[in-house]
mmCIF file of C-alpha atoms and ligand atoms in Angstrom:
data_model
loop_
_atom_site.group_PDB
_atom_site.id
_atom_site.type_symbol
_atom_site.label_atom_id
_atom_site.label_comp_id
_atom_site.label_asym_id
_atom_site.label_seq_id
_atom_site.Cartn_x
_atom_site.Cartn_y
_atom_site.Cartn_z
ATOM 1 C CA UNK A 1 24.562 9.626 94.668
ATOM 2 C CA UNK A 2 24.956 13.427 95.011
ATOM 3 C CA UNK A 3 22.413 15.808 93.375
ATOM 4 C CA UNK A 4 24.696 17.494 90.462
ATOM 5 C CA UNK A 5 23.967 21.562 90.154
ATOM 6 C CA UNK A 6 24.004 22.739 86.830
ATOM 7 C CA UNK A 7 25.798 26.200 85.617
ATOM 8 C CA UNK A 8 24.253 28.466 83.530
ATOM 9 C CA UNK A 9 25.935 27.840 80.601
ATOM 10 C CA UNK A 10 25.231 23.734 81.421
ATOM 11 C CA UNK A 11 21.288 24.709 81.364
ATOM 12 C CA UNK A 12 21.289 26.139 78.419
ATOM 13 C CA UNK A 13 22.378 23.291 76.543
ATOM 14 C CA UNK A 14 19.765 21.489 78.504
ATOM 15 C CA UNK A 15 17.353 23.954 76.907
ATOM 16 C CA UNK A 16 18.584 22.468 73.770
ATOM 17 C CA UNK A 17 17.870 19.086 74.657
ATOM 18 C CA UNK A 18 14.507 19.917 76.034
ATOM 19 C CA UNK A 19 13.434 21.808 72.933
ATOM 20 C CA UNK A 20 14.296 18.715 71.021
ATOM 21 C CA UNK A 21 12.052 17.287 73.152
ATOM 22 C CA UNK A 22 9.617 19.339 72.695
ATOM 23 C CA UNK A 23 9.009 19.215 69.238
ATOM 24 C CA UNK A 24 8.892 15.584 68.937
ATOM 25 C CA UNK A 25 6.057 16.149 71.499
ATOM 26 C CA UNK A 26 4.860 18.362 68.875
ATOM 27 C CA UNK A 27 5.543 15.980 65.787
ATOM 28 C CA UNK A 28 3.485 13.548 67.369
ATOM 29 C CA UNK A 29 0.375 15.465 68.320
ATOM 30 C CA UNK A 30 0.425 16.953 65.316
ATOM 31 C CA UNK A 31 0.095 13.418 62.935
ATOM 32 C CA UNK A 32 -1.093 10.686 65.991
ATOM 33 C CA UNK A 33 -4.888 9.766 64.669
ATOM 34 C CA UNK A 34 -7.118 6.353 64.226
ATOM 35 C CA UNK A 35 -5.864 3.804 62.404
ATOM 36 C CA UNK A 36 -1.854 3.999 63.326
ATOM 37 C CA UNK A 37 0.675 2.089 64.750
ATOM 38 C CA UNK A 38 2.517 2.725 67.784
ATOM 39 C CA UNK A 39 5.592 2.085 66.003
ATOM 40 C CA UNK A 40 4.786 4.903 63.183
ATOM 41 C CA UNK A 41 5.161 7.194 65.846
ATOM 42 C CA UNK A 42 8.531 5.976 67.165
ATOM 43 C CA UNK A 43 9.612 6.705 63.603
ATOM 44 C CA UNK A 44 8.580 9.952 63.891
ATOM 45 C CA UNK A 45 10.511 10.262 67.204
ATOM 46 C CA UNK A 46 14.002 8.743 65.392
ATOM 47 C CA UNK A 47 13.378 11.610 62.690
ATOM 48 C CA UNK A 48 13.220 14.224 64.350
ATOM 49 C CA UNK A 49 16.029 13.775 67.271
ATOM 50 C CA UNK A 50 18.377 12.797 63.868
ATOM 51 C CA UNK A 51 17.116 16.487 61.954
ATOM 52 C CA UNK A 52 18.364 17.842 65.554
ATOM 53 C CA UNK A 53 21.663 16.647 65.163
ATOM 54 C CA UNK A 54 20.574 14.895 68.834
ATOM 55 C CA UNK A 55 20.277 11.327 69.855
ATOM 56 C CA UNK A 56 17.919 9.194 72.221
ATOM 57 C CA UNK A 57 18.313 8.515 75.424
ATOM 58 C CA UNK A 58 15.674 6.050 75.600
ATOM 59 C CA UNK A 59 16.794 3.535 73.207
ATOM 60 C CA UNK A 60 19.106 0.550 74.532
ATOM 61 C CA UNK A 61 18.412 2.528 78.166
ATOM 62 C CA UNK A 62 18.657 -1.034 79.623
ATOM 63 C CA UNK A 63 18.039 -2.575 76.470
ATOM 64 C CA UNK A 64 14.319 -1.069 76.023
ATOM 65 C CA UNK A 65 14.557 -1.468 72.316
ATOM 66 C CA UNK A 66 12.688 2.135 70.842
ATOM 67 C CA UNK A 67 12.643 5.381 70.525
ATOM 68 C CA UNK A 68 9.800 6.951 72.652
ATOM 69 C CA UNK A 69 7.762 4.812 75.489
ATOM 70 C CA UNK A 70 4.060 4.481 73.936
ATOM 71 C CA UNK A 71 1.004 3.336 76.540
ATOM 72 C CA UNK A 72 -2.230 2.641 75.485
ATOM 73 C CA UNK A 73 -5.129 2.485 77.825
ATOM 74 C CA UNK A 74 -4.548 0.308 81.009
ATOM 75 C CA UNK A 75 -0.851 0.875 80.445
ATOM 76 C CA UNK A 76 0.242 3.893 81.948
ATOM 77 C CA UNK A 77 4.242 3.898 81.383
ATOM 78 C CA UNK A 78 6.973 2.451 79.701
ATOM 79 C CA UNK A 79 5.030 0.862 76.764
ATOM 80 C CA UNK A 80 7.008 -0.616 73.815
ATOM 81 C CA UNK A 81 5.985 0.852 69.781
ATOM 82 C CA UNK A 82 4.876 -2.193 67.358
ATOM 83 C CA UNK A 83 2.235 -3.365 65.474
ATOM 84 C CA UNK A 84 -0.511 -2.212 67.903
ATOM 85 C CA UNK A 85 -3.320 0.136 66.147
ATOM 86 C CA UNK A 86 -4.212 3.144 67.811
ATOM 87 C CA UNK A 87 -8.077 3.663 67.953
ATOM 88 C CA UNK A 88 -10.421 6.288 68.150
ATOM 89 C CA UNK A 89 -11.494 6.698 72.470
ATOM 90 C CA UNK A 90 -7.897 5.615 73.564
ATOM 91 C CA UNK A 91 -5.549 7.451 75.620
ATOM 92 C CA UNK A 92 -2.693 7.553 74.912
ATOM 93 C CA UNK A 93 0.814 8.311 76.917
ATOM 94 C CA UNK A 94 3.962 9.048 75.148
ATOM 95 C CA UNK A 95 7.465 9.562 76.863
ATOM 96 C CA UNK A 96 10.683 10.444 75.572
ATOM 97 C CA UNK A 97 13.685 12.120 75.498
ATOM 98 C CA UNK A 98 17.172 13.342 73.816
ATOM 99 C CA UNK A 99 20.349 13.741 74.087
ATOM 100 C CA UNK A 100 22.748 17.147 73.267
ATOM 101 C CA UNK A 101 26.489 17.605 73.700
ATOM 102 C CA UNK A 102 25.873 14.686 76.876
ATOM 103 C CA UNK A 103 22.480 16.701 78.563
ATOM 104 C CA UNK A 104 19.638 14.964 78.619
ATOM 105 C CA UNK A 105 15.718 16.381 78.679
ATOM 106 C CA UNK A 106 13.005 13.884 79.692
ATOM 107 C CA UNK A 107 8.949 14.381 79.495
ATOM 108 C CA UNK A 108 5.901 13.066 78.791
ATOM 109 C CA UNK A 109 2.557 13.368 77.760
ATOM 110 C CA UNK A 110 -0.928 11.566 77.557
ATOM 111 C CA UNK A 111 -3.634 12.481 74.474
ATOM 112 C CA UNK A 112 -7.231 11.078 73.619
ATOM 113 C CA UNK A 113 -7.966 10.004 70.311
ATOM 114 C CA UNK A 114 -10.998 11.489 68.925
ATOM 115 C CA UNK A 115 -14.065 11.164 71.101
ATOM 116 C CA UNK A 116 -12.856 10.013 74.505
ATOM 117 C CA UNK A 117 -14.888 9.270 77.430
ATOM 118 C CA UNK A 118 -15.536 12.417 79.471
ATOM 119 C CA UNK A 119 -13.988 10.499 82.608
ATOM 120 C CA UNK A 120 -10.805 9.703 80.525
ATOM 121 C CA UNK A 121 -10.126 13.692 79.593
ATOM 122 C CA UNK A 122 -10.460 14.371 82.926
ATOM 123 C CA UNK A 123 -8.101 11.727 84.131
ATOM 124 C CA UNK A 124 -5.607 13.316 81.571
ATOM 125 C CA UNK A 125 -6.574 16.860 82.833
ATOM 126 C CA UNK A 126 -5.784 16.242 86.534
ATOM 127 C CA UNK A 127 -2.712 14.327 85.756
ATOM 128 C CA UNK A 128 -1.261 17.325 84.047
ATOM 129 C CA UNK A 129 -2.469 19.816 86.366
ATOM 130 C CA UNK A 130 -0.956 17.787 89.274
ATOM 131 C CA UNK A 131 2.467 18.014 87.485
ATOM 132 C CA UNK A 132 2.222 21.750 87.267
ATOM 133 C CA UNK A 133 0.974 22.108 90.867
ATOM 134 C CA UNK A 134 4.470 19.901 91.607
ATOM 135 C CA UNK A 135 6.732 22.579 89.473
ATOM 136 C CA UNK A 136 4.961 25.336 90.752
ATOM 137 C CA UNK A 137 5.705 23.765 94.742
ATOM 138 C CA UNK A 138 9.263 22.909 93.516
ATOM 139 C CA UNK A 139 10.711 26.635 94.063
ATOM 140 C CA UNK A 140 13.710 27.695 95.055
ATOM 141 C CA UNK A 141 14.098 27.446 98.570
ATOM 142 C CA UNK A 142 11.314 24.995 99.135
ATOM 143 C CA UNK A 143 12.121 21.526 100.624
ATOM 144 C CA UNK A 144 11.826 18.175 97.561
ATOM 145 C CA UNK A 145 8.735 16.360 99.257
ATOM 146 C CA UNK A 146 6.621 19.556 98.742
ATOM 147 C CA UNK A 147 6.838 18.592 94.834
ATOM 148 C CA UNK A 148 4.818 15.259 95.635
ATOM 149 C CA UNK A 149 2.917 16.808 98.539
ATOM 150 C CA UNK A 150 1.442 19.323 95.834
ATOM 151 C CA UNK A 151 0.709 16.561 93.363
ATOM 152 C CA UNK A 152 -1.053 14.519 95.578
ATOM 153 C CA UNK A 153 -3.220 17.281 97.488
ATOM 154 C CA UNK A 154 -4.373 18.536 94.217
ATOM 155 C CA UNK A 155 -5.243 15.072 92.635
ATOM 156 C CA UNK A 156 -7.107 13.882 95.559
ATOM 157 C CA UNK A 157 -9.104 17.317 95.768
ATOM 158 C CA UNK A 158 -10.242 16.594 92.212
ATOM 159 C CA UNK A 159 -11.676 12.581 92.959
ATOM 160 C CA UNK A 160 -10.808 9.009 93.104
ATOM 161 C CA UNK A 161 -7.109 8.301 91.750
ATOM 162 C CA UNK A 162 -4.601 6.196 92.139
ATOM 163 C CA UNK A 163 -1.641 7.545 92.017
ATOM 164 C CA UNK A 164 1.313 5.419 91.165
ATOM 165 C CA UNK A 165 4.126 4.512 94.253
ATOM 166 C CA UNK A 166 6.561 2.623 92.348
ATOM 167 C CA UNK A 167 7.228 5.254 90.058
ATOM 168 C CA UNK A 168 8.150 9.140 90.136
ATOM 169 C CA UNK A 169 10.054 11.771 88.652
ATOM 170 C CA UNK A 170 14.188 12.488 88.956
ATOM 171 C CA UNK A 171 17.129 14.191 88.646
ATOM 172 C CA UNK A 172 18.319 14.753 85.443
ATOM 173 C CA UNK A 173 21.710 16.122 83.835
ATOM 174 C CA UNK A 174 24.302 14.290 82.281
ATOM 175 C CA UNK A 175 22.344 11.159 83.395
ATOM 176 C CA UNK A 176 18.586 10.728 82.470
ATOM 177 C CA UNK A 177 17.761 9.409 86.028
ATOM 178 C CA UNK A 178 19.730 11.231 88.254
ATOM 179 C CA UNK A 179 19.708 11.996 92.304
ATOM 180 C CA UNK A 180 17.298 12.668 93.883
ATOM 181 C CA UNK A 181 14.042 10.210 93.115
ATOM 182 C CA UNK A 182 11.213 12.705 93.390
ATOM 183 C CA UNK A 183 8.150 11.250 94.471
ATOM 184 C CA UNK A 184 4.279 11.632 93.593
ATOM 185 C CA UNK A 185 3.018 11.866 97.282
ATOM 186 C CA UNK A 186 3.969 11.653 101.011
ATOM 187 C CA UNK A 187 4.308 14.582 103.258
ATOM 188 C CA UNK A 188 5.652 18.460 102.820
ATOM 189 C CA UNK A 189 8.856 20.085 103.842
ATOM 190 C CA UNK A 190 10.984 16.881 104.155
ATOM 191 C CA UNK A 191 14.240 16.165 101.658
ATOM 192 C CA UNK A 192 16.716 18.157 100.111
ATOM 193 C CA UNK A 193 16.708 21.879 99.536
ATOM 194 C CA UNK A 194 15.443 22.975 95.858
ATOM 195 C CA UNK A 195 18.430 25.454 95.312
ATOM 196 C CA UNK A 196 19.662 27.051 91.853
ATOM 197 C CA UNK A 197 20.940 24.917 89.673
ATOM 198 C CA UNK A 198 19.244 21.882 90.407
ATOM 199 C CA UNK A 199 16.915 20.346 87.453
ATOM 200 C CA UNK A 200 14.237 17.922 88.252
ATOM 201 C CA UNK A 201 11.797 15.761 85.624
ATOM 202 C CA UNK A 202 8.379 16.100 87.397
ATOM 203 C CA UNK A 203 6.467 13.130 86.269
ATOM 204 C CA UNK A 204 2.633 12.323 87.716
ATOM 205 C CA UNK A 205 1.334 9.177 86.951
ATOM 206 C CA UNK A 206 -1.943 8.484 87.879
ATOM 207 C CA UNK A 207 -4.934 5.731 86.952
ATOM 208 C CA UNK A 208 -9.062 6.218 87.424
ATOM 209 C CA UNK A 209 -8.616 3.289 89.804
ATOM 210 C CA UNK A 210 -6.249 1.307 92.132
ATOM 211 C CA UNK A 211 -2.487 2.455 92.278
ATOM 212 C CA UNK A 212 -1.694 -0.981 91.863
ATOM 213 C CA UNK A 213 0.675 -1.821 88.894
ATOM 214 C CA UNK A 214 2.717 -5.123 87.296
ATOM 215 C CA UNK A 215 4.340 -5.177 84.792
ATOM 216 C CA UNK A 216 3.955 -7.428 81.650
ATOM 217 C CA UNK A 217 5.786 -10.277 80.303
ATOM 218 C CA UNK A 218 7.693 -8.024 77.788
ATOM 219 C CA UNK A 219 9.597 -6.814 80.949
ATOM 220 C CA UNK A 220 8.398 -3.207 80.008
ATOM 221 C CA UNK A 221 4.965 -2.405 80.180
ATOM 222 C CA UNK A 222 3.549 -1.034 83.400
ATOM 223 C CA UNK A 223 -0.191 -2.017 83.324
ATOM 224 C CA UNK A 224 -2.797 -1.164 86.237
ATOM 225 C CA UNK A 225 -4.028 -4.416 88.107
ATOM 226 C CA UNK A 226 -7.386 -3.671 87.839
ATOM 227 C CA UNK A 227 -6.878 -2.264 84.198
ATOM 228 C CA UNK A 228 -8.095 1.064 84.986
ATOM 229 C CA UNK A 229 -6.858 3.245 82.414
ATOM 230 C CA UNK A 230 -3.676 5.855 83.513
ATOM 231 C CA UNK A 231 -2.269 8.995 82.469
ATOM 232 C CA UNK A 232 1.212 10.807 82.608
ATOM 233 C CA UNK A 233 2.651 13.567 81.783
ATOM 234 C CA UNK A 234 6.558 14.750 82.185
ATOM 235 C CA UNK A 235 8.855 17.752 81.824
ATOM 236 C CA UNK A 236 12.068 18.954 83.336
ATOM 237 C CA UNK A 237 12.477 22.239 84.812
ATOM 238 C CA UNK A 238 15.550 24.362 86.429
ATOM 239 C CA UNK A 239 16.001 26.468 88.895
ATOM 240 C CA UNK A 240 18.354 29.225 87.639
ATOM 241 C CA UNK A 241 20.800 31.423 88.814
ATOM 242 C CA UNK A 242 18.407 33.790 89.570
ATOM 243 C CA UNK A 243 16.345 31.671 92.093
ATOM 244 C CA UNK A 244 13.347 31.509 89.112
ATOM 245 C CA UNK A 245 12.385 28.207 87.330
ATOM 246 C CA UNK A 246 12.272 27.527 83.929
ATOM 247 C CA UNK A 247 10.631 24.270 82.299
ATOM 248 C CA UNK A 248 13.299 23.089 79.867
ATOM 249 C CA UNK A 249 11.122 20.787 77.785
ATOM 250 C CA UNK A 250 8.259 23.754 77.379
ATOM 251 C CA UNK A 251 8.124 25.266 74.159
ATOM 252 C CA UNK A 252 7.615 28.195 76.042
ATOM 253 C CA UNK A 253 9.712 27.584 79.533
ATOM 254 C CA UNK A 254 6.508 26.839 80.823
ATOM 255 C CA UNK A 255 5.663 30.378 80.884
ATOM 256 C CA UNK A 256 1.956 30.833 80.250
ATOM 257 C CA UNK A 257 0.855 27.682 82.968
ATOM 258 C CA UNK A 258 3.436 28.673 85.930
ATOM 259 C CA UNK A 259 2.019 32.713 85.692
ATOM 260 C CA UNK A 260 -1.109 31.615 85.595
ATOM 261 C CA UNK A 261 -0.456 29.220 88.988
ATOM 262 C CA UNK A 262 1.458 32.769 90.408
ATOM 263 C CA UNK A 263 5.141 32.045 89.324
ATOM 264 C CA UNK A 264 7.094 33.967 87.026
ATOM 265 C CA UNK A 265 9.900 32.101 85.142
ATOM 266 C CA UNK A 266 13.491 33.085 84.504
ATOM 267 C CA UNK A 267 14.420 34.805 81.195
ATOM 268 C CA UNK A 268 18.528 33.587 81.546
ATOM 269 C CA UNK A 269 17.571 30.813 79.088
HETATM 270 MG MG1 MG B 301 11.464 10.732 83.519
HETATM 271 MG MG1 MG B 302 10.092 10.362 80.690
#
């Protein structure tokens, strides 16, 4: 499948998507505590892409049957809301996404609950410093595999992770899961160009153990085998017309992380 480049005009209705996005990110963070269920927070999810005027992308996305992905714990993506009861030390990942005018954003992100285990925070920490190492390698001009060459130098400087194979960020645009499959690790300056135009969803996924995953009987879940607990965190970026990126899912384009890793971010969105 051919990598679609976006006009100007087509990523700034992605910005629209991606600030829907963002503030269901924001929604949840802002209510998630003790005592919930999973599903409370999917309902928070449907409210806020309907206020929007947007719709999901994740729900019926080969029938997965919700809202936002919610992973507790061991399970590090693609978790399904219900009954479950979030507790106080858990971490928790949540991914979705939306839909406007047919543009899709994507991202994700993992929280602790309270008082969480000092190992756990810094699981969460290096997963979402590894995705803005990958952004901040994803420039124009540089070369895809330096995205997941960035990730994985960075998380292995910082200790023992696994870092997931099976799974890894995307194209997105019209489709949520677009050309080209953007991996978490492997060698620099090997795949496509990273030209204007192109938008990516950088997505780390990482456990404090063995990169080893299955996935449950729901035919969902992604669970570590040795039920090491996992983090992930998402967001789509752009490169503009004027070479620069901008993270479409970032409240702020992603302004305040990528200046303080030495890029400076488009202002054409
Ligand atoms: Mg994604
Ligand atoms: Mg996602």
């Amino acid at each position: 499948m051919a990598i679609q480049i976006k006009t100007l005009d087509e990523l700034k209705i992605m910005r629209r998507a991606g600030l829907v996005v963002a503030q269901i990110h924001q929604a949840i963070r802002d209510v998630i505590k003790p005592g919930m269920t999973t599903d409370a927070l999917d309902v928070i999810a449907a409210a806020v892409i309907k206020r929007a005027g947007a719709t999901s992308n994740f729900l019926n996305y080969h029938g997965f049957p919700a809202t936002i992905c919610v992973s507790i714990n061991d399970e590090i993506v693609h978790g399904i809301p219900g009954a479950k009861i979030i507790n106080v030390g858990d971490v928790i990942s949540v991914d979705c996404g939306a839909i406007v005018d047919g543009w899709h954003g994507d991202a994700a992100f993992s929280i602790g609950i309270g008082t969480v285990d000092s190992a756990d925070q810094r699981l969460m920490d290096v997963c979402e410093e590894s995705m803005w190492r990958g952004i901040a390698a994803g420039k124009n001009g540089a070369k895809l595999t330096d995205i997941g060459y960035a990730i994985e130098q960075y998380t292995n400087s910082q200790g023992k992770y696994g870092i997931l194979r099976e799974y890894g960020g995307h194209g997105i645009g019209t489709e949520m899961h677009q050309a080209p499959h953007v991996l978490n690790f492997g060698k620099a300056g090997q795949g496509p160009e990273i030209v204007p135009g192109l938008v990516l969803a950088i997505e780390p996924m990482i456990t404090r153990g063995s990169e080893r995953t299955k996935v449950l009987s729901d035919d969902w879940t992604v669970v570590s085998v040795d039920k090491s607990r996992g983090a992930h965190f998402e967001h789509s970026y752009a490169i503009c017309p004027d070479g620069k990126p901008f993270v479409l899912t970032a409240i702020d384009g992603g302004r305040s992380q990528l200046n303080r890793l030495g890029v400076e971010i488009s202002d054409l969105l």
